[in-house]
């Protein structure tokens, strides 16, 4: 079956179905094993849940053609029809029928079959292209809780509640036995005392071993994926350090290389962002790269208050360039025609070869005066180390401010403030 990504509305609706089905899967077995009469709150819950399931059934009928296009035809013939049958059965208000018609015991048995709905929900989650972390955690927790609840109810069926015990206390005691048995703790304070109980316990212990491994494995994968890219980058740093030590790389080059990884940690997802999107169509890659640039420029003061359209326009027109240590990026006396944004690294600004007036680093800009007035450069700008820069040319800037005049006023304010600071 081809997995597909759920839309936001489908995702929210699936979450509602998940909790409604989870409630049914936990509550129905408890009512069955204790032979309880249906209470008013259960009737209300039954009406609400039936309405939710019926809405879901109607929704999937309307989406039939769309789903048929998305999934393999051989699966459609039985998968989709089976799901619709489960949806239709789940939509029947069993408690309400039992209340008005009678035959409570028969309806209780039929009511148990409604928990099958939960398997469809887990099936849908498993076939989501992207499963948010919170959904993974919830599905693991609820899946475990349901299994423990069903085993608890199984124990109650094997050893019915004594007459001198209240329902809540006996359920908690049975739940305690199920949990200690499944987790292989087994304190031994509650033990089976006949063959039926021992066989049931053996079966549960076998389930517990497998279930324990599945849950631990799932949680381990979730935790491992939280810092996946950072762990990979740390491994690369360690490999790089060993490499540089083996080949006696000079200290200043070692510092530059390690600083580069520090930049990756703070500014990017990983050191292979481009590789992550490499398999996408070229046009889609370009769109992704634009948003990588937007993340950089959105934190720069001259872009404060700019619309998303303005930021995107600027990002499209930025040209990435690189410089090595001591490269002269801007020469005093030249006519300026571009502004620079520092993505990574630092630059020194000199009025003359012996007078450094400033050092700029990640996320700062220089040369912006050339965008608002034609003037000669009044300082030298030199790379302090290896730098990644973005350049915005005068021509591109003029095209952008026609569409977004707010950007021009931002740059004028920044330029005036810097002139005031120098004069003071």
Short mmCIF file of C-alpha atoms in Angstrom, two decimals:
data_model
loop_
_atom_site.label_atom_id
_atom_site.label_comp_id
_atom_site.label_asym_id
_atom_site.label_seq_id
_atom_site.Cartn_x
_atom_site.Cartn_y
_atom_site.Cartn_z
CA UNK A 1 0.00 0.00 0.00
CA UNK A 2 1.24 3.51 -0.85
CA UNK A 3 1.53 5.61 2.26
CA UNK A 4 0.10 9.10 2.03
CA UNK A 5 0.36 12.23 4.13
CA UNK A 6 -2.80 13.19 5.99
CA UNK A 7 -3.98 16.78 5.68
CA UNK A 8 -4.29 18.88 8.85
CA UNK A 9 -8.06 18.36 8.97
CA UNK A 10 -7.69 14.60 8.45
CA UNK A 11 -5.02 14.50 11.16
CA UNK A 12 -7.23 16.33 13.69
CA UNK A 13 -10.21 14.16 12.82
CA UNK A 14 -8.11 10.99 13.19
CA UNK A 15 -7.06 12.22 16.66
CA UNK A 16 -10.73 12.57 17.68
CA UNK A 17 -11.48 9.08 16.36
CA UNK A 18 -8.40 7.75 18.20
CA UNK A 19 -9.57 8.99 21.61
CA UNK A 20 -13.18 7.94 21.02
CA UNK A 21 -12.07 4.45 20.00
CA UNK A 22 -9.60 4.29 22.91
CA UNK A 23 -12.36 5.13 25.40
CA UNK A 24 -14.55 2.39 23.94
CA UNK A 25 -11.72 -0.17 23.91
CA UNK A 26 -11.06 0.43 27.62
CA UNK A 27 -14.59 0.98 28.96
CA UNK A 28 -16.49 -1.77 27.10
CA UNK A 29 -14.53 -4.78 28.49
CA UNK A 30 -14.80 -3.41 32.06
CA UNK A 31 -18.59 -3.10 31.77
CA UNK A 32 -18.76 -6.60 30.29
CA UNK A 33 -16.73 -8.47 32.94
CA UNK A 34 -18.48 -6.78 35.86
CA UNK A 35 -21.95 -7.30 34.30
CA UNK A 36 -22.85 -3.70 34.99
CA UNK A 37 -26.10 -2.11 33.97
CA UNK A 38 -25.71 0.73 31.51
CA UNK A 39 -25.62 4.01 33.43
CA UNK A 40 -26.83 7.48 32.26
CA UNK A 41 -23.29 8.79 31.63
CA UNK A 42 -22.59 5.75 29.46
CA UNK A 43 -25.71 6.46 27.40
CA UNK A 44 -24.51 10.04 26.81
CA UNK A 45 -21.00 8.86 25.92
CA UNK A 46 -22.48 6.21 23.61
CA UNK A 47 -24.54 8.79 21.72
CA UNK A 48 -21.54 11.11 21.30
CA UNK A 49 -19.18 8.33 20.19
CA UNK A 50 -21.77 6.84 17.83
CA UNK A 51 -22.27 10.28 16.28
CA UNK A 52 -18.51 10.65 15.81
CA UNK A 53 -18.19 7.21 14.22
CA UNK A 54 -21.23 7.80 11.99
CA UNK A 55 -19.76 11.10 10.79
CA UNK A 56 -16.52 9.30 10.04
CA UNK A 57 -18.41 6.62 8.11
CA UNK A 58 -20.18 9.24 5.96
CA UNK A 59 -16.90 11.11 5.44
CA UNK A 60 -15.14 8.00 4.13
CA UNK A 61 -18.03 7.21 1.81
CA UNK A 62 -17.65 10.67 0.27
CA UNK A 63 -13.88 10.23 0.02
CA UNK A 64 -14.15 6.83 -1.63
CA UNK A 65 -13.06 7.94 -5.10
CA UNK A 66 -10.13 9.94 -3.75
CA UNK A 67 -8.90 7.09 -1.56
CA UNK A 68 -9.30 4.65 -4.45
CA UNK A 69 -6.83 6.71 -6.49
CA UNK A 70 -4.30 6.79 -3.65
CA UNK A 71 -4.15 3.10 -2.79
CA UNK A 72 -3.44 -0.07 -4.70
CA UNK A 73 -6.55 -1.54 -6.37
CA UNK A 74 -6.03 -5.03 -4.97
CA UNK A 75 -6.00 -3.63 -1.46
CA UNK A 76 -8.98 -1.41 -2.15
CA UNK A 77 -11.26 -4.36 -2.83
CA UNK A 78 -11.00 -5.69 0.68
CA UNK A 79 -9.19 -3.12 2.87
CA UNK A 80 -11.49 -0.22 2.18
CA UNK A 81 -14.69 -2.28 2.29
CA UNK A 82 -13.60 -3.88 5.57
CA UNK A 83 -12.91 -0.43 7.05
CA UNK A 84 -16.33 0.81 5.96
CA UNK A 85 -17.96 -2.26 7.54
CA UNK A 86 -16.11 -1.59 10.83
CA UNK A 87 -17.13 2.09 10.66
CA UNK A 88 -20.79 1.20 10.07
CA UNK A 89 -20.89 -1.34 12.90
CA UNK A 90 -19.16 1.08 15.29
CA UNK A 91 -21.76 3.73 14.51
CA UNK A 92 -24.60 1.69 16.03
CA UNK A 93 -25.58 3.12 19.47
CA UNK A 94 -25.42 -0.24 21.28
CA UNK A 95 -26.04 1.14 24.79
CA UNK A 96 -29.05 3.12 23.62
CA UNK A 97 -30.58 0.07 21.94
CA UNK A 98 -29.94 -2.03 25.05
CA UNK A 99 -31.60 0.61 27.24
CA UNK A 100 -34.82 0.72 25.20
CA UNK A 101 -35.05 -2.83 23.82
CA UNK A 102 -33.57 -4.89 26.64
CA UNK A 103 -31.49 -8.07 26.15
CA UNK A 104 -28.65 -6.37 28.03
CA UNK A 105 -26.38 -9.46 28.11
CA UNK A 106 -26.60 -9.95 24.32
CA UNK A 107 -25.95 -6.28 23.65
CA UNK A 108 -22.96 -6.33 26.03
CA UNK A 109 -21.36 -9.05 23.91
CA UNK A 110 -22.09 -7.14 20.69
CA UNK A 111 -20.77 -3.98 22.34
CA UNK A 112 -17.39 -5.67 22.87
CA UNK A 113 -16.93 -5.93 19.11
CA UNK A 114 -16.90 -2.14 18.85
CA UNK A 115 -13.33 -2.01 20.15
CA UNK A 116 -12.23 -3.41 16.76
CA UNK A 117 -12.47 0.24 15.69
CA UNK A 118 -9.22 0.90 17.54
CA UNK A 119 -7.31 -1.41 15.21
CA UNK A 120 -8.40 0.69 12.24
CA UNK A 121 -7.05 3.81 13.96
CA UNK A 122 -3.67 2.17 14.57
CA UNK A 123 -3.73 1.00 10.94
CA UNK A 124 -4.23 4.60 9.75
CA UNK A 125 -1.45 5.89 12.02
CA UNK A 126 0.92 3.22 10.74
CA UNK A 127 0.19 4.31 7.15
CA UNK A 128 0.76 8.01 7.76
CA UNK A 129 3.83 9.31 5.93
CA UNK A 130 4.61 11.65 8.83
CA UNK A 131 3.66 10.71 12.39
CA UNK A 132 4.17 13.59 14.89
CA UNK A 133 6.09 12.71 18.05
CA UNK A 134 3.09 13.38 20.30
CA UNK A 135 0.97 10.90 18.30
CA UNK A 136 3.67 8.22 18.51
CA UNK A 137 3.91 8.62 22.29
CA UNK A 138 0.13 8.63 22.71
CA UNK A 139 -0.33 5.54 20.53
CA UNK A 140 2.36 3.62 22.46
CA UNK A 141 0.91 4.65 25.83
CA UNK A 142 -2.70 3.95 24.89
CA UNK A 143 -1.81 0.68 23.17
CA UNK A 144 -0.03 -0.51 26.32
CA UNK A 145 -2.87 0.67 28.56
CA UNK A 146 -5.45 -1.16 26.43
CA UNK A 147 -3.51 -4.41 26.51
CA UNK A 148 -3.11 -4.19 30.30
CA UNK A 149 -6.83 -3.41 30.62
CA UNK A 150 -7.84 -6.39 28.46
CA UNK A 151 -5.56 -8.71 30.44
CA UNK A 152 -7.02 -7.28 33.65
CA UNK A 153 -10.52 -8.07 32.41
CA UNK A 154 -9.36 -11.55 31.39
CA UNK A 155 -8.10 -12.16 34.94
CA UNK A 156 -11.46 -11.00 36.31
CA UNK A 157 -13.22 -13.47 34.02
CA UNK A 158 -10.97 -16.32 35.24
CA UNK A 159 -11.40 -15.26 38.91
CA UNK A 160 -14.74 -13.38 39.25
CA UNK A 161 -15.03 -10.68 41.88
CA UNK A 162 -15.87 -11.95 45.41
CA UNK A 163 -19.14 -10.71 46.86
CA UNK A 164 -17.43 -8.91 49.75
CA UNK A 165 -15.22 -6.77 47.45
CA UNK A 166 -16.14 -3.50 45.74
CA UNK A 167 -15.69 -3.16 41.97
CA UNK A 168 -13.04 -0.44 42.06
CA UNK A 169 -10.79 -2.23 44.54
CA UNK A 170 -11.00 -5.53 42.68
CA UNK A 171 -10.25 -3.89 39.32
CA UNK A 172 -7.20 -2.12 40.77
CA UNK A 173 -5.98 -5.38 42.32
CA UNK A 174 -6.44 -7.21 39.00
CA UNK A 175 -4.77 -4.35 37.08
CA UNK A 176 -1.85 -4.55 39.52
CA UNK A 177 -1.49 -8.29 38.83
CA UNK A 178 -1.61 -7.74 35.05
CA UNK A 179 1.01 -4.99 35.20
CA UNK A 180 3.46 -6.89 37.40
CA UNK A 181 3.09 -10.00 35.24
CA UNK A 182 3.51 -8.18 31.92
CA UNK A 183 6.58 -6.28 33.10
CA UNK A 184 8.06 -9.54 34.48
CA UNK A 185 8.35 -8.00 37.98
CA UNK A 186 6.12 -10.67 39.54
CA UNK A 187 6.07 -9.92 43.28
CA UNK A 188 4.11 -13.14 43.89
CA UNK A 189 1.55 -11.61 46.24
CA UNK A 190 -1.24 -12.45 43.75
CA UNK A 191 -0.93 -15.89 42.15
CA UNK A 192 -3.20 -18.27 40.20
CA UNK A 193 -4.46 -21.22 42.28
CA UNK A 194 -5.86 -23.57 39.61
CA UNK A 195 -4.93 -24.89 36.18
CA UNK A 196 -7.04 -22.38 34.28
CA UNK A 197 -5.38 -19.50 36.07
CA UNK A 198 -1.88 -20.92 35.61
CA UNK A 199 -2.40 -21.48 31.87
CA UNK A 200 -3.77 -17.95 31.52
CA UNK A 201 -0.77 -16.58 33.43
CA UNK A 202 1.69 -18.51 31.24
CA UNK A 203 0.07 -17.02 28.16
CA UNK A 204 0.29 -13.50 29.61
CA UNK A 205 3.97 -13.94 30.54
CA UNK A 206 4.78 -14.91 26.95
CA UNK A 207 2.93 -11.84 25.70
CA UNK A 208 4.73 -9.70 28.29
CA UNK A 209 8.20 -10.66 27.04
CA UNK A 210 7.38 -9.62 23.47
CA UNK A 211 5.43 -6.55 24.49
CA UNK A 212 8.19 -5.36 26.80
CA UNK A 213 10.70 -5.55 23.95
CA UNK A 214 8.41 -3.73 21.49
CA UNK A 215 7.71 -0.85 23.88
CA UNK A 216 11.34 -0.41 24.96
CA UNK A 217 12.45 -0.55 21.32
CA UNK A 218 9.85 2.03 20.26
CA UNK A 219 10.72 4.45 23.07
CA UNK A 220 14.45 4.02 22.37
CA UNK A 221 13.91 4.89 18.69
CA UNK A 222 11.89 7.98 19.62
CA UNK A 223 14.57 9.23 22.02
CA UNK A 224 17.36 8.45 19.55
CA UNK A 225 15.60 10.41 16.79
CA UNK A 226 15.17 13.52 18.94
CA UNK A 227 18.84 14.54 18.55
CA UNK A 228 19.64 12.45 15.51
CA UNK A 229 21.30 15.20 13.50
CA UNK A 230 23.20 16.62 16.47
CA UNK A 231 24.58 13.18 17.32
CA UNK A 232 25.67 12.71 13.71
CA UNK A 233 27.39 16.12 13.71
CA UNK A 234 29.18 15.35 16.99
CA UNK A 235 30.48 12.11 15.49
CA UNK A 236 31.73 14.06 12.48
CA UNK A 237 33.48 16.55 14.76
CA UNK A 238 35.26 13.71 16.57
CA UNK A 239 36.28 12.18 13.24
CA UNK A 240 37.47 15.58 12.03
CA UNK A 241 39.55 16.14 15.17
CA UNK A 242 41.21 12.74 14.77
CA UNK A 243 41.85 13.52 11.10
CA UNK A 244 43.45 16.90 11.86
CA UNK A 245 45.62 15.50 14.63
CA UNK A 246 46.80 12.61 12.42
CA UNK A 247 47.86 14.96 9.62
CA UNK A 248 49.25 17.67 11.94
CA UNK A 249 46.86 20.33 10.66
CA UNK A 250 47.81 23.81 12.05
CA UNK A 251 45.87 24.99 15.08
CA UNK A 252 44.28 27.97 13.29
CA UNK A 253 42.84 25.65 10.62
CA UNK A 254 41.56 23.28 13.33
CA UNK A 255 39.82 26.18 15.06
CA UNK A 256 38.23 27.32 11.79
CA UNK A 257 36.92 23.83 11.02
CA UNK A 258 35.49 23.32 14.53
CA UNK A 259 33.95 26.81 14.50
CA UNK A 260 32.23 25.86 11.27
CA UNK A 261 30.52 22.95 13.04
CA UNK A 262 29.59 25.26 15.90
CA UNK A 263 27.85 27.44 13.35
CA UNK A 264 25.97 24.38 12.04
CA UNK A 265 24.79 23.48 15.56
CA UNK A 266 23.32 26.92 16.17
CA UNK A 267 22.06 27.94 12.74
CA UNK A 268 21.19 24.82 10.79
CA UNK A 269 19.47 21.47 11.25
CA UNK A 270 22.54 19.51 10.19
CA UNK A 271 25.67 19.76 8.07
CA UNK A 272 23.94 18.05 5.17
CA UNK A 273 20.84 20.21 4.76
CA UNK A 274 21.39 20.27 1.01
CA UNK A 275 21.63 16.47 0.90
CA UNK A 276 18.33 16.13 2.77
CA UNK A 277 16.51 17.86 -0.08
CA UNK A 278 18.76 16.55 -2.87
CA UNK A 279 16.22 14.01 -4.14
CA UNK A 280 13.46 16.59 -4.54
CA UNK A 281 12.72 18.12 -7.96
CA UNK A 282 15.06 21.02 -8.76
CA UNK A 283 12.30 23.65 -8.55
CA UNK A 284 11.25 22.37 -5.13
CA UNK A 285 14.89 22.38 -3.95
CA UNK A 286 15.14 26.06 -4.90
CA UNK A 287 12.01 26.81 -2.86
CA UNK A 288 13.47 24.99 0.16
CA UNK A 289 16.75 26.92 -0.16
CA UNK A 290 14.80 30.18 -0.14
CA UNK A 291 13.33 29.30 3.26
CA UNK A 292 16.79 28.42 4.56
CA UNK A 293 17.83 31.99 3.66
CA UNK A 294 14.66 33.46 5.18
CA UNK A 295 15.56 31.87 8.51
CA UNK A 296 18.89 33.73 8.40
CA UNK A 297 17.66 37.19 7.35
CA UNK A 298 14.50 37.26 9.50
CA UNK A 299 16.62 37.86 12.61
CA UNK A 300 18.50 40.86 11.10
CA UNK A 301 17.36 44.30 12.27
CA UNK A 302 16.87 45.82 8.80
CA UNK A 303 14.26 43.16 8.05
CA UNK A 304 12.22 43.67 11.24
CA UNK A 305 8.59 44.32 10.39
CA UNK A 306 8.99 43.13 6.81
CA UNK A 307 6.27 40.94 5.40
CA UNK A 308 6.84 37.30 4.52
CA UNK A 309 6.58 38.26 0.85
CA UNK A 310 9.36 40.83 1.31
CA UNK A 311 11.63 38.34 3.08
CA UNK A 312 11.02 35.78 0.36
CA UNK A 313 11.75 38.37 -2.32
CA UNK A 314 15.07 39.24 -0.67
CA UNK A 315 15.99 35.57 -0.16
CA UNK A 316 15.41 34.80 -3.84
CA UNK A 317 17.85 37.53 -4.86
CA UNK A 318 20.64 36.75 -2.40
CA UNK A 319 23.84 35.36 -3.93
CA UNK A 320 26.05 33.18 -1.74
CA UNK A 321 29.80 33.83 -1.81
CA UNK A 322 32.77 32.58 0.22
CA UNK A 323 35.96 34.21 1.43
CA UNK A 324 39.19 32.94 2.93
CA UNK A 325 41.17 34.51 5.81
CA UNK A 326 42.49 38.02 5.00
CA UNK A 327 40.51 38.31 1.75
CA UNK A 328 39.62 41.93 0.99
CA UNK A 329 35.86 41.93 0.51
CA UNK A 330 35.40 45.72 0.23
CA UNK A 331 38.16 48.17 -0.69
CA UNK A 332 38.04 51.78 0.47
CA UNK A 333 37.54 54.21 -2.41
CA UNK A 334 35.65 51.81 -4.66
CA UNK A 335 32.10 52.69 -5.72
CA UNK A 336 29.73 50.47 -3.78
CA UNK A 337 27.07 48.42 -5.53
CA UNK A 338 26.15 45.66 -3.06
CA UNK A 339 25.37 44.85 0.56
CA UNK A 340 26.68 41.79 2.41
CA UNK A 341 25.12 39.56 5.08
CA UNK A 342 27.38 37.35 7.18
CA UNK A 343 26.00 33.82 7.37
CA UNK A 344 29.03 32.39 9.15
CA UNK A 345 32.39 33.83 10.12
CA UNK A 346 33.59 37.33 10.97
CA UNK A 347 35.08 40.36 9.23
CA UNK A 348 37.21 43.29 10.39
CA UNK A 349 36.51 46.87 9.29
CA UNK A 350 39.50 49.21 8.86
CA UNK A 351 39.53 52.96 8.14
CA UNK A 352 43.20 52.58 7.33
CA UNK A 353 45.55 49.58 7.53
CA UNK A 354 46.38 50.30 11.17
CA UNK A 355 43.00 51.41 12.53
CA UNK A 356 40.37 48.72 13.04
CA UNK A 357 37.03 50.21 14.01
CA UNK A 358 34.80 47.14 14.28
CA UNK A 359 34.46 43.38 13.95
CA UNK A 360 31.22 41.95 12.58
CA UNK A 361 30.07 38.33 12.84
CA UNK A 362 27.17 35.94 12.14
CA UNK A 363 23.92 37.63 11.18
CA UNK A 364 25.35 41.15 10.81
CA UNK A 365 25.46 43.27 7.65
CA UNK A 366 27.90 45.68 6.02
CA UNK A 367 28.02 47.78 2.87
CA UNK A 368 24.32 48.68 3.12
CA UNK A 369 24.98 52.39 2.50
CA UNK A 370 25.69 51.59 -1.16
CA UNK A 371 22.05 50.55 -1.58
CA UNK A 372 20.55 53.95 -0.76
CA UNK A 373 23.10 56.38 -2.19
CA UNK A 374 25.93 56.31 -4.69
CA UNK A 375 29.10 56.84 -2.73
CA UNK A 376 32.64 55.58 -2.46
CA UNK A 377 33.41 52.97 0.14
CA UNK A 378 34.83 54.63 3.24
CA UNK A 379 36.52 51.58 4.79
CA UNK A 380 38.21 48.28 4.03
CA UNK A 381 36.38 45.10 5.01
CA UNK A 382 38.60 42.04 5.43
CA UNK A 383 37.78 38.43 6.27
CA UNK A 384 38.96 37.42 9.70
CA UNK A 385 38.62 33.73 8.89
CA UNK A 386 36.67 31.52 6.52
CA UNK A 387 33.37 33.30 5.84
CA UNK A 388 30.06 32.40 4.24
CA UNK A 389 28.41 35.56 2.93
CA UNK A 390 25.27 36.52 1.07
CA UNK A 391 25.38 39.43 -1.37
CA UNK A 392 22.46 41.65 -2.44
CA UNK A 393 23.23 43.84 -5.46
CA UNK A 394 22.04 47.42 -5.97
CA UNK A 395 20.00 46.47 -9.04
CA UNK A 396 18.14 43.67 -7.22
CA UNK A 397 17.59 45.95 -4.22
CA UNK A 398 15.92 48.63 -6.37
CA UNK A 399 13.57 46.00 -7.82
CA UNK A 400 12.65 44.77 -4.33
CA UNK A 401 11.97 48.18 -2.71
CA UNK A 402 9.55 49.07 -5.51
CA UNK A 403 7.39 46.20 -4.25
CA UNK A 404 8.31 46.60 -0.56
CA UNK A 405 9.08 50.26 0.31
CA UNK A 406 9.21 49.45 4.03
CA UNK A 407 12.60 47.80 3.47
CA UNK A 408 14.08 51.06 2.16
CA UNK A 409 13.04 52.98 5.30
CA UNK A 410 14.55 50.24 7.49
CA UNK A 411 17.92 50.48 5.76
CA UNK A 412 17.86 54.30 5.90
CA UNK A 413 17.26 54.15 9.66
CA UNK A 414 20.13 51.67 10.12
CA UNK A 415 22.51 53.78 8.01
CA UNK A 416 21.60 57.00 9.83
CA UNK A 417 22.05 55.33 13.21
CA UNK A 418 25.51 54.06 12.25
CA UNK A 419 26.54 57.50 10.98
CA UNK A 420 25.39 59.04 14.26
CA UNK A 421 27.34 56.43 16.27
CA UNK A 422 30.55 57.16 14.29
CA UNK A 423 30.20 60.92 14.68
CA UNK A 424 29.58 60.66 18.40
#
